[in-house]
PDB file of N, CA and C in Angstrom:
ATOM      1  N   MET A   1      33.905  10.471 -96.602  1.00 50.00           N
ATOM      2  CA  MET A   1      32.842  11.163 -95.910  1.00 50.00           C
ATOM      3  C   MET A   1      33.113  11.061 -94.417  1.00 50.00           C
ATOM      4  N   ALA A   2      32.990  12.176 -93.726  1.00 61.00           N
ATOM      5  CA  ALA A   2      33.210  12.180 -92.285  1.00 61.00           C
ATOM      6  C   ALA A   2      32.123  11.368 -91.595  1.00 61.00           C
ATOM      7  N   LYS A   3      32.445  10.883 -90.416  1.00 69.00           N
ATOM      8  CA  LYS A   3      31.529  10.003 -89.691  1.00 69.00           C
ATOM      9  C   LYS A   3      30.175  10.656 -89.418  1.00 69.00           C
ATOM     10  N   ASP A   4      30.173  11.970 -89.198  1.00 68.00           N
ATOM     11  CA  ASP A   4      28.923  12.633 -88.839  1.00 68.00           C
ATOM     12  C   ASP A   4      28.139  13.165 -90.031  1.00 68.00           C
ATOM     13  N   GLU A   5      28.625  12.931 -91.250  1.00 82.00           N
ATOM     14  CA  GLU A   5      27.892  13.383 -92.428  1.00 82.00           C
ATOM     15  C   GLU A   5      26.770  12.417 -92.735  1.00 82.00           C
ATOM     16  N   ARG A   6      25.651  12.956 -93.164  1.00 84.00           N
ATOM     17  CA  ARG A   6      24.487  12.142 -93.475  1.00 84.00           C
ATOM     18  C   ARG A   6      23.931  12.550 -94.838  1.00 84.00           C
ATOM     19  N   LEU A   7      23.393  11.576 -95.514  1.00 84.00           N
ATOM     20  CA  LEU A   7      22.698  11.834 -96.773  1.00 84.00           C
ATOM     21  C   LEU A   7      21.229  11.565 -96.521  1.00 84.00           C
ATOM     22  N   MET A   8      20.423  12.560 -96.708  1.00 89.00           N
ATOM     23  CA  MET A   8      18.989  12.384 -96.487  1.00 89.00           C
ATOM     24  C   MET A   8      18.284  12.553 -97.822  1.00 89.00           C
ATOM     25  N   VAL A   9      17.404  11.631 -98.115  1.00 91.00           N
ATOM     26  CA  VAL A   9      16.625  11.719 -99.351  1.00 91.00           C
ATOM     27  C   VAL A   9      15.152  11.559 -99.015  1.00 91.00           C
ATOM     28  N   ARG A  10      14.328  12.135 -99.846  1.00 95.00           N
ATOM     29  CA  ARG A  10      12.884  12.008 -99.660  1.00 95.00           C
ATOM     30  C   ARG A  10      12.371  10.956-100.632  1.00 95.00           C
ATOM     31  N   VAL A  11      11.596  10.041-100.131  1.00 96.00           N
ATOM     32  CA  VAL A  11      10.998   9.005-100.965  1.00 96.00           C
ATOM     33  C   VAL A  11       9.525   8.879-100.603  1.00 96.00           C
ATOM     34  N   THR A  12       8.778   8.354-101.538  1.00 97.00           N
ATOM     35  CA  THR A  12       7.360   8.131-101.261  1.00 97.00           C
ATOM     36  C   THR A  12       7.204   6.904-100.361  1.00 97.00           C
ATOM     37  N   ARG A  13       6.047   6.726 -99.803  1.00 97.00           N
ATOM     38  CA  ARG A  13       5.763   5.558 -98.970  1.00 97.00           C
ATOM     39  C   ARG A  13       5.933   4.289 -99.797  1.00 97.00           C
ATOM     40  N   GLU A  14       5.472   4.305-101.041  1.00 97.00           N
ATOM     41  CA  GLU A  14       5.589   3.133-101.907  1.00 97.00           C
ATOM     42  C   GLU A  14       7.058   2.787-102.173  1.00 97.00           C
ATOM     43  N   GLN A  15       7.867   3.813-102.411  1.00 97.00           N
ATOM     44  CA  GLN A  15       9.299   3.587-102.642  1.00 97.00           C
ATOM     45  C   GLN A  15       9.965   3.009-101.400  1.00 97.00           C
ATOM     46  N   LEU A  16       9.637   3.549-100.241  1.00 97.00           N
ATOM     47  CA  LEU A  16      10.218   3.058 -98.996  1.00 97.00           C
ATOM     48  C   LEU A  16       9.818   1.603 -98.748  1.00 97.00           C
ATOM     49  N   ASP A  17       8.563   1.291 -99.004  1.00 97.00           N
ATOM     50  CA  ASP A  17       8.113  -0.095 -98.832  1.00 97.00           C
ATOM     51  C   ASP A  17       8.875  -1.032 -99.763  1.00 97.00           C
ATOM     52  N   LEU A  18       9.082  -0.601-100.997  1.00 97.00           N
ATOM     53  CA  LEU A  18       9.846  -1.397-101.961  1.00 97.00           C
ATOM     54  C   LEU A  18      11.282  -1.604-101.462  1.00 97.00           C
ATOM     55  N   PHE A  19      11.899  -0.534-100.977  1.00 97.00           N
ATOM     56  CA  PHE A  19      13.272  -0.631-100.470  1.00 97.00           C
ATOM     57  C   PHE A  19      13.343  -1.568 -99.264  1.00 97.00           C
ATOM     58  N   LYS A  20      12.368  -1.467 -98.379  1.00 97.00           N
ATOM     59  CA  LYS A  20      12.343  -2.344 -97.203  1.00 97.00           C
ATOM     60  C   LYS A  20      12.221  -3.810 -97.624  1.00 97.00           C
ATOM     61  N   ASP A  21      11.309  -4.076 -98.557  1.00 98.00           N
ATOM     62  CA  ASP A  21      11.117  -5.455 -99.022  1.00 98.00           C
ATOM     63  C   ASP A  21      12.394  -6.000 -99.658  1.00 98.00           C
ATOM     64  N   ALA A  22      13.036  -5.193-100.503  1.00 97.00           N
ATOM     65  CA  ALA A  22      14.265  -5.628-101.165  1.00 97.00           C
ATOM     66  C   ALA A  22      15.383  -5.835-100.141  1.00 97.00           C
ATOM     67  N   ALA A  23      15.495  -4.924 -99.192  1.00 97.00           N
ATOM     68  CA  ALA A  23      16.522  -5.048 -98.151  1.00 97.00           C
ATOM     69  C   ALA A  23      16.302  -6.318 -97.333  1.00 97.00           C
ATOM     70  N   ASP A  24      15.045  -6.589 -97.001  1.00 97.00           N
ATOM     71  CA  ASP A  24      14.737  -7.817 -96.252  1.00 97.00           C
ATOM     72  C   ASP A  24      15.162  -9.054 -97.031  1.00 97.00           C
ATOM     73  N   LEU A  25      14.894  -9.066 -98.331  1.00 97.00           N
ATOM     74  CA  LEU A  25      15.277 -10.211 -99.164  1.00 97.00           C
ATOM     75  C   LEU A  25      16.789 -10.406 -99.192  1.00 97.00           C
ATOM     76  N   GLN A  26      17.523  -9.319 -99.053  1.00 96.00           N
ATOM     77  CA  GLN A  26      18.985  -9.382 -99.055  1.00 96.00           C
ATOM     78  C   GLN A  26      19.559  -9.565 -97.650  1.00 96.00           C
ATOM     79  N   GLY A  27      18.687  -9.547 -96.651  1.00 97.00           N
ATOM     80  CA  GLY A  27      19.155  -9.664 -95.274  1.00 97.00           C
ATOM     81  C   GLY A  27      19.912  -8.432 -94.816  1.00 97.00           C
ATOM     82  N   GLN A  28      19.495  -7.274 -95.303  1.00 97.00           N
ATOM     83  CA  GLN A  28      20.170  -6.022 -94.971  1.00 97.00           C
ATOM     84  C   GLN A  28      19.191  -5.032 -94.365  1.00 97.00           C
ATOM     85  N   THR A  29      19.749  -4.042 -93.704  1.00 96.00           N
ATOM     86  CA  THR A  29      18.922  -2.911 -93.291  1.00 96.00           C
ATOM     87  C   THR A  29      18.661  -2.066 -94.532  1.00 96.00           C
ATOM     88  N   VAL A  30      17.670  -1.210 -94.445  1.00 96.00           N
ATOM     89  CA  VAL A  30      17.384  -0.320 -95.576  1.00 96.00           C
ATOM     90  C   VAL A  30      18.597   0.566 -95.852  1.00 96.00           C
ATOM     91  N   SER A  31      19.233   1.032 -94.798  1.00 94.00           N
ATOM     92  CA  SER A  31      20.413   1.883 -94.959  1.00 94.00           C
ATOM     93  C   SER A  31      21.540   1.139 -95.683  1.00 94.00           C
ATOM     94  N   ASP A  32      21.843  -0.085 -95.220  1.00 95.00           N
ATOM     95  CA  ASP A  32      22.899  -0.866 -95.873  1.00 95.00           C
ATOM     96  C   ASP A  32      22.532  -1.189 -97.322  1.00 95.00           C
ATOM     97  N   PHE A  33      21.276  -1.537 -97.552  1.00 97.00           N
ATOM     98  CA  PHE A  33      20.815  -1.833 -98.909  1.00 97.00           C
ATOM     99  C   PHE A  33      20.983  -0.609 -99.804  1.00 97.00           C
ATOM    100  N   ALA A  34      20.580   0.552 -99.298  1.00 95.00           N
ATOM    101  CA  ALA A  34      20.683   1.784-100.081  1.00 95.00           C
ATOM    102  C   ALA A  34      22.139   2.103-100.408  1.00 95.00           C
ATOM    103  N   VAL A  35      23.010   1.982 -99.421  1.00 95.00           N
ATOM    104  CA  VAL A  35      24.421   2.309 -99.637  1.00 95.00           C
ATOM    105  C   VAL A  35      25.056   1.345-100.644  1.00 95.00           C
ATOM    106  N   THR A  36      24.843   0.040-100.466  1.00 96.00           N
ATOM    107  CA  THR A  36      25.471  -0.918-101.389  1.00 96.00           C
ATOM    108  C   THR A  36      24.912  -0.767-102.798  1.00 96.00           C
ATOM    109  N   THR A  37      23.620  -0.458-102.909  1.00 97.00           N
ATOM    110  CA  THR A  37      23.015  -0.256-104.224  1.00 97.00           C
ATOM    111  C   THR A  37      23.552   1.012-104.881  1.00 97.00           C
ATOM    112  N   LEU A  38      23.685   2.078-104.111  1.00 95.00           N
ATOM    113  CA  LEU A  38      24.236   3.323-104.655  1.00 95.00           C
ATOM    114  C   LEU A  38      25.692   3.160-105.073  1.00 95.00           C
ATOM    115  N   ILE A  39      26.461   2.421-104.288  1.00 96.00           N
ATOM    116  CA  ILE A  39      27.866   2.189-104.636  1.00 96.00           C
ATOM    117  C   ILE A  39      27.952   1.417-105.950  1.00 96.00           C
ATOM    118  N   ALA A  40      27.143   0.364-106.083  1.00 97.00           N
ATOM    119  CA  ALA A  40      27.162  -0.432-107.317  1.00 97.00           C
ATOM    120  C   ALA A  40      26.772   0.423-108.517  1.00 97.00           C
ATOM    121  N   LYS A  41      25.752   1.239-108.374  1.00 96.00           N
ATOM    122  CA  LYS A  41      25.310   2.101-109.471  1.00 96.00           C
ATOM    123  C   LYS A  41      26.386   3.135-109.807  1.00 96.00           C
ATOM    124  N   ALA A  42      27.023   3.696-108.794  1.00 96.00           N
ATOM    125  CA  ALA A  42      28.085   4.681-109.026  1.00 96.00           C
ATOM    126  C   ALA A  42      29.238   4.050-109.799  1.00 96.00           C
ATOM    127  N   HIS A  43      29.609   2.819-109.444  1.00 95.00           N
ATOM    128  CA  HIS A  43      30.663   2.119-110.182  1.00 95.00           C
ATOM    129  C   HIS A  43      30.259   1.896-111.638  1.00 95.00           C
ATOM    130  N   ASP A  44      29.004   1.526-111.866  1.00 92.00           N
ATOM    131  CA  ASP A  44      28.514   1.331-113.234  1.00 92.00           C
ATOM    132  C   ASP A  44      28.601   2.624-114.043  1.00 92.00           C
ATOM    133  N   VAL A  45      28.170   3.722-113.439  1.00 92.00           N
ATOM    134  CA  VAL A  45      28.193   5.016-114.122  1.00 92.00           C
ATOM    135  C   VAL A  45      29.624   5.419-114.448  1.00 92.00           C
ATOM    136  N   MET A  46      30.538   5.236-113.492  1.00 92.00           N
ATOM    137  CA  MET A  46      31.937   5.590-113.728  1.00 92.00           C
ATOM    138  C   MET A  46      32.539   4.713-114.823  1.00 92.00           C
ATOM    139  N   ALA A  47      32.216   3.437-114.828  1.00 89.00           N
ATOM    140  CA  ALA A  47      32.747   2.523-115.840  1.00 89.00           C
ATOM    141  C   ALA A  47      32.258   2.907-117.234  1.00 89.00           C
ATOM    142  N   GLU A  48      31.025   3.368-117.326  1.00 85.00           N
ATOM    143  CA  GLU A  48      30.488   3.780-118.626  1.00 85.00           C
ATOM    144  C   GLU A  48      31.296   4.933-119.215  1.00 85.00           C
ATOM    145  N   GLN A  49      31.907   5.731-118.365  1.00 85.00           N
ATOM    146  CA  GLN A  49      32.699   6.858-118.830  1.00 85.00           C
ATOM    147  C   GLN A  49      34.118   6.451-119.186  1.00 85.00           C
ATOM    148  N   ARG A  50      34.538   5.258-118.783  1.00 84.00           N
ATOM    149  CA  ARG A  50      35.907   4.808-119.017  1.00 84.00           C
ATOM    150  C   ARG A  50      36.004   3.692-120.044  1.00 84.00           C
ATOM    151  N   VAL A  51      34.918   3.006-120.296  1.00 77.00           N
ATOM    152  CA  VAL A  51      34.918   1.848-121.183  1.00 77.00           C
ATOM    153  C   VAL A  51      33.993   2.139-122.352  1.00 77.00           C
ATOM    154  N   PHE A  52      34.443   1.835-123.531  1.00 79.00           N
ATOM    155  CA  PHE A  52      33.556   1.974-124.673  1.00 79.00           C
ATOM    156  C   PHE A  52      33.600   0.697-125.492  1.00 79.00           C
ATOM    157  N   ARG A  53      32.515   0.432-126.145  1.00 83.00           N
ATOM    158  CA  ARG A  53      32.398  -0.794-126.928  1.00 83.00           C
ATOM    159  C   ARG A  53      32.286  -0.424-128.404  1.00 83.00           C
ATOM    160  N   VAL A  54      32.952  -1.220-129.240  1.00 88.00           N
ATOM    161  CA  VAL A  54      32.869  -1.004-130.681  1.00 88.00           C
ATOM    162  C   VAL A  54      32.620  -2.346-131.360  1.00 88.00           C
ATOM    163  N   SER A  55      31.989  -2.277-132.509  1.00 90.00           N
ATOM    164  CA  SER A  55      31.732  -3.497-133.272  1.00 90.00           C
ATOM    165  C   SER A  55      33.041  -4.010-133.852  1.00 90.00           C
ATOM    166  N   GLY A  56      33.031  -5.239-134.347  1.00 90.00           N
ATOM    167  CA  GLY A  56      34.238  -5.831-134.929  1.00 90.00           C
ATOM    168  C   GLY A  56      34.822  -4.995-136.045  1.00 90.00           C
ATOM    169  N   GLU A  57      33.955  -4.500-136.922  1.00 91.00           N
ATOM    170  CA  GLU A  57      34.427  -3.688-138.052  1.00 91.00           C
ATOM    171  C   GLU A  57      35.041  -2.379-137.569  1.00 91.00           C
ATOM    172  N   ARG A  58      34.389  -1.721-136.635  1.00 93.00           N
ATOM    173  CA  ARG A  58      34.913  -0.459-136.095  1.00 93.00           C
ATOM    174  C   ARG A  58      36.198  -0.708-135.296  1.00 93.00           C
ATOM    175  N   TRP A  59      36.288  -1.870-134.622  1.00 92.00           N
ATOM    176  CA  TRP A  59      37.492  -2.217-133.872  1.00 92.00           C
ATOM    177  C   TRP A  59      38.673  -2.341-134.825  1.00 92.00           C
ATOM    178  N   GLU A  60      38.469  -3.021-135.938  1.00 93.00           N
ATOM    179  CA  GLU A  60      39.538  -3.173-136.924  1.00 93.00           C
ATOM    180  C   GLU A  60      39.974  -1.808-137.465  1.00 93.00           C
ATOM    181  N   GLU A  61      38.999  -0.934-137.693  1.00 93.00           N
ATOM    182  CA  GLU A  61      39.316   0.417-138.170  1.00 93.00           C
ATOM    183  C   GLU A  61      40.131   1.176-137.124  1.00 93.00           C
ATOM    184  N   LEU A  62      39.753   1.054-135.875  1.00 92.00           N
ATOM    185  CA  LEU A  62      40.490   1.715-134.799  1.00 92.00           C
ATOM    186  C   LEU A  62      41.921   1.199-134.725  1.00 92.00           C
ATOM    187  N   LEU A  63      42.088  -0.120-134.787  1.00 93.00           N
ATOM    188  CA  LEU A  63      43.433  -0.687-134.740  1.00 93.00           C
ATOM    189  C   LEU A  63      44.282  -0.213-135.918  1.00 93.00           C
ATOM    190  N   ALA A  64      43.676  -0.152-137.106  1.00 94.00           N
ATOM    191  CA  ALA A  64      44.412   0.317-138.289  1.00 94.00           C
ATOM    192  C   ALA A  64      44.867   1.761-138.095  1.00 94.00           C
ATOM    193  N   ARG A  65      43.997   2.589-137.552  1.00 93.00           N
ATOM    194  CA  ARG A  65      44.368   3.996-137.333  1.00 93.00           C
ATOM    195  C   ARG A  65      45.469   4.123-136.285  1.00 93.00           C
ATOM    196  N   LEU A  66      45.416   3.292-135.267  1.00 93.00           N
ATOM    197  CA  LEU A  66      46.465   3.329-134.244  1.00 93.00           C
ATOM    198  C   LEU A  66      47.811   2.886-134.808  1.00 93.00           C
ATOM    199  N   ASP A  67      47.783   2.029-135.821  1.00 95.00           N
ATOM    200  CA  ASP A  67      49.019   1.550-136.438  1.00 95.00           C
ATOM    201  C   ASP A  67      49.611   2.545-137.434  1.00 95.00           C
ATOM    202  N   GLU A  68      48.830   3.537-137.875  1.00 95.00           N
ATOM    203  CA  GLU A  68      49.323   4.513-138.852  1.00 95.00           C
ATOM    204  C   GLU A  68      50.418   5.376-138.224  1.00 95.00           C
ATOM    205  N   ARG A  69      51.326   5.816-139.074  1.00 91.00           N
ATOM    206  CA  ARG A  69      52.342   6.773-138.606  1.00 91.00           C
ATOM    207  C   ARG A  69      51.654   8.081-138.250  1.00 91.00           C
ATOM    208  N   PRO A  70      52.100   8.713-137.185  1.00 86.00           N
ATOM    209  CA  PRO A  70      51.477   9.996-136.814  1.00 86.00           C
ATOM    210  C   PRO A  70      51.789  11.071-137.850  1.00 86.00           C
ATOM    211  N   THR A  71      50.857  11.973-138.020  1.00 85.00           N
ATOM    212  CA  THR A  71      51.053  13.102-138.925  1.00 85.00           C
ATOM    213  C   THR A  71      51.740  14.216-138.151  1.00 85.00           C
ATOM    214  N   VAL A  72      52.848  14.695-138.687  1.00 81.00           N
ATOM    215  CA  VAL A  72      53.569  15.795-138.040  1.00 81.00           C
ATOM    216  C   VAL A  72      52.906  17.091-138.470  1.00 81.00           C
ATOM    217  N   ARG A  73      52.500  17.854-137.521  1.00 85.00           N
ATOM    218  CA  ARG A  73      51.876  19.153-137.794  1.00 85.00           C
ATOM    219  C   ARG A  73      52.827  20.223-137.262  1.00 85.00           C
ATOM    220  N   PRO A  74      53.499  20.921-138.175  1.00 84.00           N
ATOM    221  CA  PRO A  74      54.525  21.883-137.756  1.00 84.00           C
ATOM    222  C   PRO A  74      54.039  22.913-136.743  1.00 84.00           C
ATOM    223  N   ASN A  75      52.871  23.479-136.946  1.00 90.00           N
ATOM    224  CA  ASN A  75      52.377  24.494-136.003  1.00 90.00           C
ATOM    225  C   ASN A  75      52.176  23.916-134.615  1.00 90.00           C
ATOM    226  N   LEU A  76      51.686  22.691-134.546  1.00 89.00           N
ATOM    227  CA  LEU A  76      51.486  22.061-133.250  1.00 89.00           C
ATOM    228  C   LEU A  76      52.829  21.770-132.590  1.00 89.00           C
ATOM    229  N   ALA A  77      53.790  21.283-133.374  1.00 84.00           N
ATOM    230  CA  ALA A  77      55.115  21.003-132.831  1.00 84.00           C
ATOM    231  C   ALA A  77      55.743  22.288-132.298  1.00 84.00           C
ATOM    232  N   ASP A  78      55.618  23.402-133.028  1.00 89.00           N
ATOM    233  CA  ASP A  78      56.143  24.690-132.565  1.00 89.00           C
ATOM    234  C   ASP A  78      55.462  25.118-131.263  1.00 89.00           C
ATOM    235  N   ALA A  79      54.152  24.956-131.203  1.00 92.00           N
ATOM    236  CA  ALA A  79      53.411  25.353-130.001  1.00 92.00           C
ATOM    237  C   ALA A  79      53.850  24.526-128.803  1.00 92.00           C
ATOM    238  N   LEU A  80      54.062  23.244-129.008  1.00 89.00           N
ATOM    239  CA  LEU A  80      54.511  22.390-127.911  1.00 89.00           C
ATOM    240  C   LEU A  80      55.908  22.773-127.438  1.00 89.00           C
ATOM    241  N   ARG A  81      56.788  23.112-128.374  1.00 90.00           N
ATOM    242  CA  ARG A  81      58.123  23.566-127.993  1.00 90.00           C
ATOM    243  C   ARG A  81      58.055  24.858-127.174  1.00 90.00           C
ATOM    244  N   MET A  82      57.255  25.795-127.626  1.00 91.00           N
ATOM    245  CA  MET A  82      57.112  27.078-126.905  1.00 91.00           C
ATOM    246  C   MET A  82      56.539  26.828-125.503  1.00 91.00           C
ATOM    247  N   HIS A  83      55.551  25.975-125.420  1.00 92.00           N
ATOM    248  CA  HIS A  83      54.957  25.667-124.123  1.00 92.00           C
ATOM    249  C   HIS A  83      55.985  25.040-123.192  1.00 92.00           C
ATOM    250  N   SER A  84      56.734  24.103-123.726  1.00 90.00           N
ATOM    251  CA  SER A  84      57.755  23.415-122.928  1.00 90.00           C
ATOM    252  C   SER A  84      58.773  24.403-122.385  1.00 90.00           C
ATOM    253  N   LYS A  85      59.191  25.358-123.202  1.00 88.00           N
ATOM    254  CA  LYS A  85      60.156  26.376-122.760  1.00 88.00           C
ATOM    255  C   LYS A  85      59.575  27.227-121.647  1.00 88.00           C
ATOM    256  N   ARG A  86      58.312  27.638-121.806  1.00 89.00           N
ATOM    257  CA  ARG A  86      57.683  28.499-120.799  1.00 89.00           C
ATOM    258  C   ARG A  86      57.494  27.762-119.481  1.00 89.00           C
ATOM    259  N   VAL A  87      57.128  26.507-119.553  1.00 89.00           N
ATOM    260  CA  VAL A  87      56.886  25.718-118.337  1.00 89.00           C
ATOM    261  C   VAL A  87      58.186  25.458-117.590  1.00 89.00           C
ATOM    262  N   SER A  88      59.275  25.236-118.325  1.00 85.00           N
ATOM    263  CA  SER A  88      60.547  24.905-117.685  1.00 85.00           C
ATOM    264  C   SER A  88      61.242  26.130-117.093  1.00 85.00           C
ATOM    265  N   GLN A  89      60.791  27.325-117.415  1.00 75.00           N
ATOM    266  CA  GLN A  89      61.440  28.545-116.900  1.00 75.00           C
ATOM    267  C   GLN A  89      61.055  28.833-115.481  1.00 75.00           C
TER     268      GLN A  89
END
């Protein structure tokens, strides 16, 4: 973000008071509190899209499937060959 870019949000008086109180408890300005809180939340949201959790039974099933030999699908193999030829030209 460029130095002169600003993010402006509208909040109620009650929300602002809550943010001020929380920022004070953290020894931060409201702006610093808002930025660090938004960064932490953004990291959490991004991690949720990259990490998934499975139960022990489902984990074992996943590992078993990963260990299986891949199924050769002739039409897919042909399509990949054709694509490779077109891309390399």
